[in-house]
PDB file of C-alpha atoms in Angstrom:
ATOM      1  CA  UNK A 115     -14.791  -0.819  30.530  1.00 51.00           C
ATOM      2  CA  UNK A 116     -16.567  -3.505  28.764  1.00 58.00           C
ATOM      3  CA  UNK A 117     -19.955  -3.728  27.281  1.00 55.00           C
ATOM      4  CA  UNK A 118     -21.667  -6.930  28.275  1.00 63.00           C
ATOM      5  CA  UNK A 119     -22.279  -9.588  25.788  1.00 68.00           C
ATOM      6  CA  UNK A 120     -25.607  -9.439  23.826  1.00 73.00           C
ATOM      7  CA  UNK A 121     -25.486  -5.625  24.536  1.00 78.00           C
ATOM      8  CA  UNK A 122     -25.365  -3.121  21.848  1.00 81.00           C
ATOM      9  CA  UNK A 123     -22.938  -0.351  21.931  1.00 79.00           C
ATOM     10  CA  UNK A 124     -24.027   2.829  22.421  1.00 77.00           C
ATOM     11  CA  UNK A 125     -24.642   5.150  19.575  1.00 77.00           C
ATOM     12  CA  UNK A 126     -23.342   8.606  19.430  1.00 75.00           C
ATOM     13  CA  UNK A 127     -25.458  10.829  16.793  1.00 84.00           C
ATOM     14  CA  UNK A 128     -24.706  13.650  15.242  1.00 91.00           C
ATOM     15  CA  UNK A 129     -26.168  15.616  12.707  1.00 95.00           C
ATOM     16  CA  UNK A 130     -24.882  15.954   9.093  1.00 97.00           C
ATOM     17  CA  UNK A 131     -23.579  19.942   9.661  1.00 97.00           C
ATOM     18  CA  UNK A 132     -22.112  18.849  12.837  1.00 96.00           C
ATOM     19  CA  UNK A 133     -20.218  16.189  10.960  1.00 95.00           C
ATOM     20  CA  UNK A 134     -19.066  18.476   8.736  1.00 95.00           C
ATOM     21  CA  UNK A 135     -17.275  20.509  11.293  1.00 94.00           C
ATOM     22  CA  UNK A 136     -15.676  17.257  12.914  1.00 94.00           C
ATOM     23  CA  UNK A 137     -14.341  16.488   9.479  1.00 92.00           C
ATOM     24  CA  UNK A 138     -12.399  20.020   8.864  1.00 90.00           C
ATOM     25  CA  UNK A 139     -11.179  20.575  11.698  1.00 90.00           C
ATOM     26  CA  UNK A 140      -9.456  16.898  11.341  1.00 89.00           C
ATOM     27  CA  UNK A 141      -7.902  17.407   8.179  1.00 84.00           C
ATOM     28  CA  UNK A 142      -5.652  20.295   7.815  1.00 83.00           C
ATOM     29  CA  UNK A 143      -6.589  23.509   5.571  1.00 83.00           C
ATOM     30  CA  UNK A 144     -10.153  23.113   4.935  1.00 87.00           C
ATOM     31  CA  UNK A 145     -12.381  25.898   5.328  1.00 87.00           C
ATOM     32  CA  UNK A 146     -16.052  25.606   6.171  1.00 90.00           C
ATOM     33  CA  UNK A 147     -18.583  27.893   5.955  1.00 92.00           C
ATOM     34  CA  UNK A 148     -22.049  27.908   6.842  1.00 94.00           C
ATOM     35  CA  UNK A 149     -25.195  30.136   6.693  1.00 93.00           C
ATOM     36  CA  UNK A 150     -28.944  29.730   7.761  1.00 95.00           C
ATOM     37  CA  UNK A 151     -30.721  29.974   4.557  1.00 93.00           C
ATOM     38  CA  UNK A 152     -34.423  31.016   4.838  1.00 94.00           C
ATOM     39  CA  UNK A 153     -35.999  28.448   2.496  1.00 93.00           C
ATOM     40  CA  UNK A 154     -36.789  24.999   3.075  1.00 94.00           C
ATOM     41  CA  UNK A 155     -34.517  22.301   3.530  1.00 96.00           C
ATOM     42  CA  UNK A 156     -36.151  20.982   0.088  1.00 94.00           C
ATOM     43  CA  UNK A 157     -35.358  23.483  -1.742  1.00 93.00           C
ATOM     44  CA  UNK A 158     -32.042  24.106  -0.828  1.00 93.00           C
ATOM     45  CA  UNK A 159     -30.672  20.740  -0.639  1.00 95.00           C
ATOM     46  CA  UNK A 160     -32.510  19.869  -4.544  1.00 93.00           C
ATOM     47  CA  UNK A 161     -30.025  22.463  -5.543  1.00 91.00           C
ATOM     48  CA  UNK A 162     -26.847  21.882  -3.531  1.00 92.00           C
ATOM     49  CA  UNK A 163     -27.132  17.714  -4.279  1.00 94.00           C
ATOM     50  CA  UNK A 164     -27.247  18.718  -8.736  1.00 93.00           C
ATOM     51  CA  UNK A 165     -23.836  17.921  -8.521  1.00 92.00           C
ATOM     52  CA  UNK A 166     -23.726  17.778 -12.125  1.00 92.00           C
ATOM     53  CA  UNK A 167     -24.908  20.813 -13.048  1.00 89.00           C
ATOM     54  CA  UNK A 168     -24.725  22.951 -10.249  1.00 87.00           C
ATOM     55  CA  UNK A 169     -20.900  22.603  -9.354  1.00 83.00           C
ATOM     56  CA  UNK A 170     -19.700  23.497 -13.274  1.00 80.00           C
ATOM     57  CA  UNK A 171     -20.982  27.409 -12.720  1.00 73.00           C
ATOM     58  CA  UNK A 172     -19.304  30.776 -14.075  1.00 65.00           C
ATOM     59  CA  UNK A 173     -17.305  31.915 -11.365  1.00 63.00           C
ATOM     60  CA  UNK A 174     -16.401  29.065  -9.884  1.00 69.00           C
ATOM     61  CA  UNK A 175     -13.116  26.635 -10.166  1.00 75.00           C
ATOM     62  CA  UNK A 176     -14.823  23.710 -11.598  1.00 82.00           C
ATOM     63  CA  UNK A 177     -15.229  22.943 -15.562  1.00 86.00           C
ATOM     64  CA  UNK A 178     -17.123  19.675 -15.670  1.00 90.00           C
ATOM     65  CA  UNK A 179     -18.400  17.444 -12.952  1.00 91.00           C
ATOM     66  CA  UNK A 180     -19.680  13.933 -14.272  1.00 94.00           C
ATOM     67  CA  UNK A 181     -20.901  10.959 -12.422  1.00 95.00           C
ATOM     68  CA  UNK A 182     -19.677   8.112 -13.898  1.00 96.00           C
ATOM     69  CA  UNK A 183     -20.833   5.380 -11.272  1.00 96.00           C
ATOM     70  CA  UNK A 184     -22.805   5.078  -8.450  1.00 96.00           C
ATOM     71  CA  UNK A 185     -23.323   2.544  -5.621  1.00 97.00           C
ATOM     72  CA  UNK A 186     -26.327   3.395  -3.730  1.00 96.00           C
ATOM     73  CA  UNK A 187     -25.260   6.635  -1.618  1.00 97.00           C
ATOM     74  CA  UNK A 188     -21.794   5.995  -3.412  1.00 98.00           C
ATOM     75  CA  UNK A 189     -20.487   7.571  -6.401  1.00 97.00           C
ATOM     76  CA  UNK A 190     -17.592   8.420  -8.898  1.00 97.00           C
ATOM     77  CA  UNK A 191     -16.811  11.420 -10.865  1.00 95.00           C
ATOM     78  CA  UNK A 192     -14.615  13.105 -13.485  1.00 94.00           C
ATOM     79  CA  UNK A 193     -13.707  16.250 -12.918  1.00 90.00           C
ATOM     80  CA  UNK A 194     -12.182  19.034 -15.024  1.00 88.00           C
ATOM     81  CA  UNK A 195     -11.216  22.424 -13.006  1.00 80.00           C
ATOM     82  CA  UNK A 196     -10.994  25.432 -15.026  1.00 71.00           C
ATOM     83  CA  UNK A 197      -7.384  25.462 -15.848  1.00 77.00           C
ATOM     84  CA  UNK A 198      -7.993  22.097 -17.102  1.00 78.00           C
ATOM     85  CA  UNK A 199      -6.586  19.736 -14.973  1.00 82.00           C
ATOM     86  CA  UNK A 200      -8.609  16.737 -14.333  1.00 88.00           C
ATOM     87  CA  UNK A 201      -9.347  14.520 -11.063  1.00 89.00           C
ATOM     88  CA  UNK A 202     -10.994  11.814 -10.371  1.00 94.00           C
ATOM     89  CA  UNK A 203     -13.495  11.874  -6.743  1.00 93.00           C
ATOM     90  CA  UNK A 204     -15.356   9.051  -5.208  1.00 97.00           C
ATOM     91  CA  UNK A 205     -17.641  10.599  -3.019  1.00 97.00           C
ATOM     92  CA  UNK A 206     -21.038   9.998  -0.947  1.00 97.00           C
ATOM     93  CA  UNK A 207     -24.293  11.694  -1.352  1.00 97.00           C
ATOM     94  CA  UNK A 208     -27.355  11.404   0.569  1.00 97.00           C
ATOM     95  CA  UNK A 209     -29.849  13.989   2.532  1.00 97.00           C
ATOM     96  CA  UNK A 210     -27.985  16.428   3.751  1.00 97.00           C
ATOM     97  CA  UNK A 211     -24.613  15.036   3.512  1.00 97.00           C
ATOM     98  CA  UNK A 212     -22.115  14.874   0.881  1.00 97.00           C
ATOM     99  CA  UNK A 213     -18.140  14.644   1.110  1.00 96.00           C
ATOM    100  CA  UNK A 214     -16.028  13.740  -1.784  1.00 94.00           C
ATOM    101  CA  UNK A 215     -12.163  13.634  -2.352  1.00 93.00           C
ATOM    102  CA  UNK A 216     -10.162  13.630  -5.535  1.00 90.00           C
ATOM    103  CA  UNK A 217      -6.166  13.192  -5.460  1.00 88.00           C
ATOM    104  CA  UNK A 218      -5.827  17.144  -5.132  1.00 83.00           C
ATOM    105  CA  UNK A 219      -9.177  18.136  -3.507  1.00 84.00           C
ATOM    106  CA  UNK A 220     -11.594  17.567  -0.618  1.00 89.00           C
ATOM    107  CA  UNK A 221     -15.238  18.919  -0.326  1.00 90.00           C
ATOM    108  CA  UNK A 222     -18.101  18.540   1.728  1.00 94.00           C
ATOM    109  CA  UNK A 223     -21.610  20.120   1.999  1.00 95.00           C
ATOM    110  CA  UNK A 224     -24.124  19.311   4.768  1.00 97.00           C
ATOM    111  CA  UNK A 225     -27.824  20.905   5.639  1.00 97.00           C
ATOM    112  CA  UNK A 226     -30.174  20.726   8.428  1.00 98.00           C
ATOM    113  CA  UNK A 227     -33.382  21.798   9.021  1.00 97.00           C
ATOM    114  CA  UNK A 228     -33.722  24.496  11.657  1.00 97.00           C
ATOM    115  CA  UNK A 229     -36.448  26.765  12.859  1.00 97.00           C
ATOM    116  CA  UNK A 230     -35.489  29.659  10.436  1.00 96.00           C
ATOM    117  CA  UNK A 231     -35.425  27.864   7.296  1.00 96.00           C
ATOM    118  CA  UNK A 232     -32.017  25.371   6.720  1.00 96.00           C
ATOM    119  CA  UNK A 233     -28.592  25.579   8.484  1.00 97.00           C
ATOM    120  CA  UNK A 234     -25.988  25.022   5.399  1.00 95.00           C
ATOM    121  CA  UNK A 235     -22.551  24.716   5.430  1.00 95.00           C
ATOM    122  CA  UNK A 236     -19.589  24.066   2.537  1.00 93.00           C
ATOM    123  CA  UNK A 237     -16.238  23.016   2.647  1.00 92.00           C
ATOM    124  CA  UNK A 238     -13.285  23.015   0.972  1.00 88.00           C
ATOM    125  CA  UNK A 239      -9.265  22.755   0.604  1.00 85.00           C
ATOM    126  CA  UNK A 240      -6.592  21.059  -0.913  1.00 81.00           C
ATOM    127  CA  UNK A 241      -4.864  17.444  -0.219  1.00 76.00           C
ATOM    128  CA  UNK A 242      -1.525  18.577  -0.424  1.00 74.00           C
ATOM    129  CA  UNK A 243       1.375  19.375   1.850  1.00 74.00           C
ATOM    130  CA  UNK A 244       1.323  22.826   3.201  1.00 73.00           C
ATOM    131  CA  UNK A 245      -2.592  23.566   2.102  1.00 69.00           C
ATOM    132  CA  UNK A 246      -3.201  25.178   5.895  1.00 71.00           C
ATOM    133  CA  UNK A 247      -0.824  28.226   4.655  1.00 68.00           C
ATOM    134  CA  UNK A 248      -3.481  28.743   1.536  1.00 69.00           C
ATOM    135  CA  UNK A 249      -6.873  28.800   4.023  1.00 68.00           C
ATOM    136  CA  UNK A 250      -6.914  32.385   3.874  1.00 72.00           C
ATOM    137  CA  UNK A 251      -7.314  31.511  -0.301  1.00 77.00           C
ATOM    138  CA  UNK A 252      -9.689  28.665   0.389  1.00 76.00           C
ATOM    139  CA  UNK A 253     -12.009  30.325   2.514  1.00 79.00           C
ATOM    140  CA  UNK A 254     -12.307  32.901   0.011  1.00 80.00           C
ATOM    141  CA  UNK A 255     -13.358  30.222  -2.771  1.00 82.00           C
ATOM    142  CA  UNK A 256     -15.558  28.691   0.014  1.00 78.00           C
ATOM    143  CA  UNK A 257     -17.467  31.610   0.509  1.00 80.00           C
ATOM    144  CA  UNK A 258     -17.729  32.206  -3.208  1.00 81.00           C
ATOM    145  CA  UNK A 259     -19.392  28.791  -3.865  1.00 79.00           C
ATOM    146  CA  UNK A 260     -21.876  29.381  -1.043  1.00 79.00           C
ATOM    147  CA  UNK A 261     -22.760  32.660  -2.025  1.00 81.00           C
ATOM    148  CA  UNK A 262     -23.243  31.053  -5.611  1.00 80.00           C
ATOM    149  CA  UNK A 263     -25.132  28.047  -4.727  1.00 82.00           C
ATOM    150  CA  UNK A 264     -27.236  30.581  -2.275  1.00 84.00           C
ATOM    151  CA  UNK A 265     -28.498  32.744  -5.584  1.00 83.00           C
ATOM    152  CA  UNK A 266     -29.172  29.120  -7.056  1.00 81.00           C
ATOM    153  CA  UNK A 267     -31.130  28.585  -3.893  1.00 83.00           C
ATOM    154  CA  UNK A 268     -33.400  31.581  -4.211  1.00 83.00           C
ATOM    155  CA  UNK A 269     -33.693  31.518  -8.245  1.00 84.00           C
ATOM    156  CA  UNK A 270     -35.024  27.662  -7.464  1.00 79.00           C
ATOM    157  CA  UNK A 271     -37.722  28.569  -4.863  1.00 77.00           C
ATOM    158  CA  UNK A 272     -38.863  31.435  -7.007  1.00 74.00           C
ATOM    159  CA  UNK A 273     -38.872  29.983 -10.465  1.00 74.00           C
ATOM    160  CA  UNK A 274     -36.196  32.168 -11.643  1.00 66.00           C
ATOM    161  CA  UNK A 275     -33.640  34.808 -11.455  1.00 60.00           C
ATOM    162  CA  UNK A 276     -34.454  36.925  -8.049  1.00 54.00           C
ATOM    163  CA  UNK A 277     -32.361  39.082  -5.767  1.00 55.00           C
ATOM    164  CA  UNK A 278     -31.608  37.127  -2.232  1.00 55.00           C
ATOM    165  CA  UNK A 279     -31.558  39.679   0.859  1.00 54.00           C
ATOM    166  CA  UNK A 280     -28.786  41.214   1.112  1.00 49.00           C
ATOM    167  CA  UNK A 281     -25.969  40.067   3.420  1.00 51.00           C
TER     168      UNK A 281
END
């Protein structure tokens, strides 16, 4: 079938946590995650989109994360896991979307608003032959960096350290 000349093509949208979940489950042994949060979409996407400061975290597998360029929605960044070995992602960031890749790693996060507060989802996994055996691993460090960024999520809308509802 043809579209007539002069006509546009149709456009197919989908929203940024739905893209998400098109993108792992096309590349082999990323886990995704996601969780209604009950806060704004404001709030929890000012937190999740601090790159810089909110990725580098006790706990987590990350060192240093540091933009060194940026193209409009485009960027580049150094990164230093903890063990020390460093990478190199170009990624894109905008509202409620945000997907990078480095030679060993590829990460996503997207959020939506929703009735309840803001449908967010992470993931994660590794570029490297056989990384669908580790998912059972990866989820795990998925999960841990959500539940993370979630305690960054409350701490921000309160002005501080609070407990979140439990889970």
């Amino acid at each position: 079938m043809s579209v007539p000349t002069g006509q546009p093509w149709p456009l197919a949208e989908i929203d940024p946590v739905r893209r998400l979940r098109v993108l792992s489950a096309a590349v082999p042994g990323i886990a995704i995650v996601e969780r209604i949060i009950p806060l704004p979409f404001e709030t929890v996407w000012t937190v999740a989109s601090d790159l810089e400061h909110e990725l580098p975290r006790p706990g987590g597998h990350i060192r240093s994360f540091q933009i060194v360029q940026t193209d409009g929605d485009r960027f580049e960044a150094l990164v230093r896991g903890q063990g020390g070995l460093p990478d190199r992602f170009a990624g894109v960031l905008r509202p409620g979307w945000c997907w990078m890749q480095g030679r060993r790693i590829v990460a996503g996060m997207a959020a939506v608003p929703v009735a309840e507060g803001t449908l967010f989802a992470i993931a994660g996994g590794l570029r490297l032959p056989g990384a669908a055996l580790l998912l059972p691993f990866t989820e795990r460090s998925v999960v841990n960096l959500l539940n993370r960024l979630e305690r960054r999520f409350w701490e921000r809308e309160h002005g501080g350290s609070v407990a979140r509802p439990h889970r």
